[in-house]
Coordinates of C-alpha atoms and ligand atoms in Angstrom, one line a residue:
X1142 CA -12.9 -2.5 -24.5
X1143 CA -9.8 -3.2 -22.4
X1144 CA -10.0 -2.0 -18.8
X1145 CA -7.1 -1.2 -16.5
X1146 CA -6.3 -3.0 -13.3
X1147 CA -4.7 0.1 -11.9
X1148 CA -2.2 -0.9 -9.4
X1149 CA -1.1 2.7 -8.7
X1150 CA -4.5 4.1 -7.8
X1151 CA -5.4 0.9 -5.8
X1152 CA -2.2 1.0 -3.9
X1153 CA -2.8 4.7 -3.1
X1154 CA -6.2 3.8 -1.7
X1155 CA -4.9 0.9 0.5
X1156 CA -2.1 3.1 1.8
X1157 CA -4.6 5.7 2.8
X1158 CA -6.6 2.9 4.6
X1159 CA -3.5 1.7 6.5
X1160 CA -2.4 5.2 7.3
X1161 CA -5.9 5.9 8.9
X1162 CA -5.6 2.8 11.0
X1163 CA -2.1 3.8 12.0
X1164 CA -3.3 7.3 13.0
X1165 CA -6.0 5.9 15.1
X1166 CA -3.5 3.6 16.9
X1167 CA -1.0 6.5 17.7
X1168 CA -3.8 8.7 18.7
X1169 CA -4.4 6.2 21.5
X1170 CA -0.8 6.5 22.5
X1171 CA 0.4 3.2 21.0
X1172 CA 3.6 3.0 19.0
X1173 CA 3.3 2.7 15.3
X1174 CA 4.2 -0.6 13.5
X1175 CA 7.8 -1.2 12.6
X1176 CA 9.2 -2.8 9.5
X1177 CA 12.9 -3.7 9.2
X1178 CA 14.8 -4.7 6.0
X1179 CA 18.0 -6.7 5.8
X1180 CA 20.2 -6.0 2.8
X1181 CA 23.5 -7.6 1.8
X1182 CA 25.8 -6.2 -0.8
X1183 CA 25.3 -3.4 -3.2
X1184 CA 23.0 -4.6 -5.9
X1185 CA 21.3 -1.6 -7.5
X1186 CA 17.9 -3.1 -7.9
X1187 CA 17.9 -4.4 -4.3
X1188 CA 18.8 -0.9 -3.0
X1189 CA 15.9 0.5 -5.0
X1190 CA 13.5 -2.0 -3.7
X1191 CA 14.6 -1.5 -0.1
X1192 CA 14.5 2.3 -0.5
X1193 CA 10.9 2.0 -1.8
X1194 CA 9.8 -0.1 1.0
X1195 CA 11.2 2.4 3.5
X1196 CA 9.5 5.3 1.7
X1197 CA 6.2 3.4 1.7
X1198 CA 6.5 2.6 5.4
X1199 CA 6.9 6.2 6.3
X1200 CA 4.0 7.2 4.0
X1201 CA 1.7 5.0 6.0
X1202 CA 3.0 6.1 9.3
X1203 CA 5.2 3.0 10.1
X1204 CA 8.7 3.4 11.5
X1205 CA 11.4 1.5 9.7
X1206 CA 15.0 0.4 9.9
X1207 CA 17.5 -1.0 7.4
X1208 CA 20.3 -3.3 8.5
X1209 CA 23.0 -3.2 5.8
X1210 CA 25.7 -5.9 5.5
X1211 CA 28.8 -6.0 3.1
X1212 CA 28.9 -8.3 0.1
X1213 CA 31.4 -10.6 2.0
X1214 CA 29.3 -11.0 5.2
X1215 CA 29.3 -14.7 6.2
X1216 CA 26.1 -16.7 6.6
X1217 CA 26.8 -17.0 10.4
X1218 CA 26.9 -13.3 10.8
X1219 CA 23.7 -12.9 8.9
X1220 CA 22.0 -15.7 10.8
X1221 CA 23.1 -14.0 14.1
X1222 CA 21.5 -10.7 13.0
X1223 CA 18.2 -12.6 12.0
X1224 CA 18.1 -14.0 15.6
X1225 CA 18.5 -10.5 17.0
X1226 CA 15.6 -9.3 14.8
X1227 CA 13.5 -12.3 15.7
X1228 CA 13.8 -11.4 19.4
X1229 CA 13.6 -7.5 19.2
X1230 CA 10.1 -6.8 20.5
X1231 CA 10.0 -3.4 18.8
X1232 CA 10.3 -4.9 15.3
X1233 CA 6.9 -6.3 14.1
X1234 CA 8.2 -7.8 10.8
X1235 CA 11.3 -7.9 8.7
X1236 CA 12.3 -8.8 5.2
X1237 CA 15.6 -10.1 3.9
X1238 CA 16.0 -8.6 0.5
X1239 CA 16.9 -11.3 -2.2
X1240 CA 18.9 -12.3 -4.0
X1241 CA 21.7 -12.9 -1.4
X1242 CA 25.4 -13.2 -2.5
X1243 CA 26.2 -16.7 -3.8
X1244 CA 28.2 -17.8 -0.8
X1245 CA 25.1 -17.5 1.4
X1246 CA 22.5 -20.2 1.4
X1247 CA 19.2 -18.3 0.9
X1248 CA 17.1 -21.1 2.3
X1249 CA 19.1 -21.3 5.5
X1250 CA 18.5 -17.6 6.0
X1251 CA 14.8 -17.8 5.2
X1252 CA 14.4 -20.7 7.5
X1253 CA 15.9 -18.8 10.3
X1254 CA 13.2 -16.0 10.1
X1255 CA 10.6 -16.3 12.8
X1256 CA 7.3 -17.2 11.0
X1257 CA 5.7 -14.7 13.3
X1258 CA 7.7 -11.8 11.8
X1259 CA 8.0 -13.2 8.2
X1260 CA 6.1 -10.5 6.6
X1261 CA 7.4 -11.6 3.1
X1262 CA 5.6 -15.0 3.8
X1263 CA 8.7 -16.9 2.5
X1264 CA 9.2 -19.3 5.4
X1265 CA 8.2 -22.9 5.0
X1266 CA 5.8 -22.5 7.9
X1267 CA 3.9 -19.6 6.2
X1268 CA 3.9 -21.3 2.8
X1269 CA 2.6 -24.4 4.4
X1270 CA -0.1 -22.5 6.3
X1271 CA -1.1 -20.7 3.0
X1272 CA -1.3 -24.0 1.1
X1273 CA -3.5 -25.4 4.0
X1274 CA -5.7 -22.3 3.8
X1275 CA -4.8 -21.4 7.3
X1276 CA -4.1 -17.8 8.4
X1277 CA -0.7 -16.8 7.2
X1278 CA 1.5 -14.1 5.8
X1279 CA 0.9 -14.4 2.1
X1280 CA 3.9 -13.5 -0.2
X1281 CA 3.5 -9.9 -1.3
X1282 CA 3.4 -10.2 -5.1
X1283 CA 0.7 -12.9 -5.2
X1284 CA -1.3 -11.2 -2.5
X1285 CA -1.2 -8.0 -4.5
X1286 CA -2.5 -9.8 -7.5
X1287 CA -5.3 -11.2 -5.4
X1288 CA -6.2 -7.8 -4.1
X1289 CA -6.3 -6.3 -7.6
X1290 CA -8.6 -9.1 -8.9
X1291 CA -10.9 -8.6 -5.9
X1292 CA -11.0 -4.8 -5.8
X1293 CA -11.9 -4.7 -9.5
X1294 CA -14.5 -7.6 -9.0
X1295 CA -12.8 -9.6 -11.8
X1296 CA -14.8 -12.8 -12.2
X1297 CA -12.6 -15.8 -11.4
X1298 CA -14.9 -18.7 -10.4
X1299 CA -14.6 -21.5 -13.0
X1300 CA -12.2 -19.5 -15.1
X1301 CA -9.1 -21.2 -16.6
X1302 CA -6.1 -19.4 -15.2
X1303 CA -2.7 -20.1 -16.8
X1304 CA 0.4 -19.1 -14.7
X1305 CA 3.6 -18.6 -16.6
X1306 CA 6.3 -19.4 -14.1
X1307 CA 6.7 -21.5 -11.1
X1308 CA 8.9 -19.5 -8.7
X1309 CA 8.5 -19.8 -5.0
X1310 CA 7.7 -16.1 -4.6
X1311 CA 5.3 -15.6 -7.5
X1312 CA 4.2 -18.5 -9.8
X1313 CA 3.7 -21.2 -7.3
X1314 CA 1.8 -19.3 -4.6
X1315 CA -0.4 -17.3 -7.0
X1316 CA -1.4 -20.6 -8.6
X1317 CA -2.3 -22.1 -5.3
X1318 CA -4.2 -19.0 -4.2
X1319 CA -6.3 -18.7 -7.3
X1320 CA -7.2 -22.4 -7.3
X1321 CA -8.6 -22.2 -3.7
X1322 CA -12.1 -21.6 -2.6
X1323 CA -13.1 -18.0 -3.0
X1324 CA -11.2 -17.6 -6.3
X1325 CA -12.2 -21.0 -7.6
X1326 CA -10.0 -20.9 -10.8
X1327 CA -8.9 -24.0 -12.7
X1328 CA -5.2 -23.5 -12.8
X1329 CA -2.5 -24.6 -15.2
X1330 CA 1.2 -23.8 -14.3
X1331 CA 3.7 -23.5 -17.1
X1332 CA 7.5 -23.4 -16.9
X1333 CA 10.6 -23.8 -19.0
X1334 CA 10.0 -27.4 -19.9
X1335 CA 6.3 -26.8 -20.8
X1336 CA 5.7 -27.9 -24.5
X1337 CA 3.4 -26.0 -26.9
X1338 CA 3.2 -23.0 -24.5
X1339 CA 1.2 -20.7 -26.8
X1340 CA -1.4 -23.5 -27.2
X1341 CA -1.9 -23.5 -23.5
X1342 CA -1.8 -19.7 -22.9
X1343 CA -4.4 -19.3 -25.7
X1344 CA -6.8 -21.2 -23.4
X1345 CA -6.4 -18.8 -20.5
X1346 CA -9.3 -16.8 -19.3
X1347 CA -6.7 -15.3 -16.9
X1348 CA -3.1 -15.1 -17.9
X1349 CA -0.5 -14.4 -15.3
X1350 CA 3.0 -13.7 -16.8
X1351 CA 5.7 -14.2 -14.3
X1352 CA 8.5 -15.5 -16.4
X1353 CA 11.2 -13.0 -16.1
X1354 CA 11.6 -12.5 -19.9
X1355 CA 11.0 -9.0 -21.3
X1356 CA 7.9 -8.9 -23.6
X1357 CA 7.9 -12.6 -23.9
X1358 CA 4.0 -12.8 -24.2
X1359 CA 2.8 -11.8 -27.7
X1360 CA -0.6 -11.3 -29.2
X1361 CA -0.7 -14.8 -30.6
X1362 CA -0.4 -16.2 -27.1
X1363 CA -3.5 -14.6 -25.7
X1364 CA -7.1 -15.4 -26.0
X1365 CA -9.6 -12.7 -27.1
X1366 CA -11.2 -11.2 -23.8
X1367 CA -8.6 -12.5 -21.5
X1368 CA -7.6 -11.0 -18.1
X1369 CA -3.8 -10.3 -18.3
X1370 CA -1.7 -9.8 -15.3
X1371 CA 1.9 -8.9 -16.1
X1372 CA 4.3 -9.4 -13.1
X1373 CA 7.5 -8.8 -15.0
X1374 CA 9.8 -5.9 -14.2
X1375 CA 12.7 -5.1 -16.5
X1376 CA 14.8 -2.0 -16.8
X1377 CA 15.8 -1.3 -20.4
X1378 CA 17.9 1.6 -21.6
X1379 CA 15.9 4.6 -23.0
X1380 CA 17.7 7.9 -23.9
X1381 CA 14.4 9.7 -24.1
X1382 CA 13.9 9.3 -20.4
X1383 CA 15.6 11.5 -17.8
X1384 CA 16.6 8.4 -15.8
X1385 CA 18.1 6.8 -18.9
X1386 CA 15.9 3.8 -18.7
X1387 CA 12.2 2.7 -18.8
X1388 CA 10.4 -0.2 -17.3
X1389 CA 8.8 -2.9 -19.3
X1390 CA 7.1 -6.2 -18.3
X1391 CA 6.9 -9.8 -19.4
X1392 CA 4.1 -8.9 -21.9
X1393 CA 4.3 -7.1 -25.2
X1394 CA 1.6 -4.6 -24.2
X1395 CA 1.3 -2.7 -27.5
X1396 CA 0.1 -5.8 -29.3
X1397 CA -1.6 -7.8 -26.5
X1398 CA -3.6 -5.3 -24.6
X1399 CA -6.2 -4.6 -27.2
X1400 CA -7.3 -8.3 -27.2
X1401 CA -7.8 -8.3 -23.5
X1402 CA -10.8 -7.4 -21.1
X1403 CA -8.5 -6.3 -18.3
X1404 CA -4.8 -5.7 -18.1
X1405 CA -2.2 -4.6 -15.4
X1406 CA 0.0 -1.9 -16.9
X1407 CA 3.8 -1.9 -16.5
X1408 CA 4.8 0.1 -14.5
X1409 CA 1.8 0.9 -12.2
X1410 CA 0.2 -2.5 -12.1
X1411 CA 1.4 -5.4 -9.9
X1412 CA 4.4 -3.5 -8.6
X1413 CA 2.7 -0.9 -6.4
X1414 CA 0.5 -3.7 -5.0
X1415 CA 3.5 -5.8 -4.0
X1416 CA 4.8 -3.0 -1.7
X1417 CA 1.3 -2.3 -0.3
X1418 CA 0.8 -5.9 0.6
X1419 CA 4.1 -5.9 2.5
X1420 CA 2.6 -3.0 4.4
X1421 CA -0.6 -4.9 5.0
X1422 CA 1.3 -7.9 6.4
X1423 CA 3.3 -5.7 8.7
X1424 CA 0.2 -4.1 10.1
X1425 CA -1.2 -7.6 10.6
X1426 CA 1.9 -8.7 12.4
X1427 CA 1.7 -5.5 14.6
X1428 CA -1.9 -6.3 15.5
X1429 CA -1.0 -9.8 16.3
X1430 CA 1.8 -8.8 18.6
X1431 CA -0.4 -6.3 20.4
X1432 CA -2.8 -9.1 21.4
Ligands
NAP800 P1 12.1 -16.5 -11.7 O1 12.3 -17.0 -10.4 O2 13.2 -16.3 -12.7 O3 11.1 -17.5 -12.4 C1 10.7 -17.5 -13.7 C2 9.9 -18.8 -14.1 O4 9.5 -18.6 -15.5 C3 10.5 -20.1 -13.7 O5 9.5 -20.9 -13.2 C4 10.8 -20.6 -15.2 O6 10.8 -22.0 -15.4 C5 9.9 -19.9 -16.1 N1 10.4 -19.8 -17.4 C6 11.5 -19.2 -17.8 N2 11.7 -19.2 -19.1 C7 10.5 -19.8 -19.6 C8 10.1 -20.1 -20.9 N3 10.8 -19.9 -22.0 N4 8.9 -20.8 -21.0 C9 8.2 -21.1 -19.9 N5 8.6 -20.8 -18.7 C10 9.7 -20.2 -18.5 O7 11.2 -15.3 -11.7 P2 10.2 -14.6 -10.6 O8 11.1 -14.2 -9.4 O9 9.0 -15.4 -10.4 O10 9.9 -13.3 -11.3 C11 9.2 -13.2 -12.6 C12 9.2 -11.8 -13.1 O11 8.4 -11.0 -12.1 C13 10.5 -11.2 -13.1 O12 10.5 -10.2 -14.2 C14 10.7 -10.3 -11.9 O13 11.5 -9.2 -12.0 C15 9.2 -10.0 -11.7 N6 8.8 -9.7 -10.3 C16 8.1 -8.5 -10.1 C17 7.5 -8.3 -8.9 C18 6.6 -7.1 -8.7 O14 6.5 -6.6 -7.6 N7 5.9 -6.7 -9.8 C19 7.8 -9.1 -7.8 C20 8.6 -10.2 -8.0 C21 9.1 -10.5 -9.3 P3 11.7 -23.1 -14.6 O15 11.1 -23.1 -13.2 O16 11.5 -24.3 -15.4 O17 13.0 -22.5 -14.6

């Protein structure tokens, strides 16, 4: 029988834990943690992501701020603001919502973020620390996946984990984290040049789909009893919904789920854990800054 890795319920539980910790801090007269977000341009999905991060910040008792820049902001202007945020003692952590407009070099911007406030865990310093197994801010989506697997006591040691996708924010870090001591998976990373993809995914005890293609993973690609983590988020038009759209993932759930032992639903799986992991990183940054 397939069981749900319920991201929504787990995220609620973790939010409550964070909110309790924040209440204890403020009861002692301390200021709450502060998360800032930088957003450039008017991309609809980015606006939604930033709004959700702000909402979650307030739900756990953090304060938050959003720095909005127009689509034609220059890289220099953006870098100056990052410098400002790096030096503002009232900001514990901040994120720069990606993607940035084409004329801005994303890596230049990420590199300018102080590793100490890089709660998205995207700077080379934090990625390096993560790979070395040192204390770091782990990128939110892979961190959320690890939290789900741990909280549901999913057995990982010695399991073959196949990661579909090798992006810097999902595929590469989750492959690294699951191969490390503690999770002890044997990991295979697949990407757009991988040959005989289905042959490889069928060997997966744990299959992580982070490919960015709607319902790409079909039943013939999954092994009986596999643990299935669907990272994908795609909005597709749906007239039956009030919003006019619904969210689907990288997996064709109606045919794959029944083969699996555990699955993350979409929506309500990895997504809520991503936001909550950002909150956890912000609290961690706050606690470090108080020392
Ligand atoms: P991405 O940067 O577009 O990376 C996609 C990866 O999939 C790349 O490594 C690409 O290979 C690989 N790929 C593409 N087509 C393939 C194919 N036909 N066969 C094998 N591999 C293929 O995407 P991402 O940022 O990692 O995000 C992946 C998905 O997760 C998206 O749907 C995104 O919206 C979603 N997401 C969700 C959350 C969340 O909170 N739930 C957070 C982040 C992202 P190459 O490297 O060779 O190009």
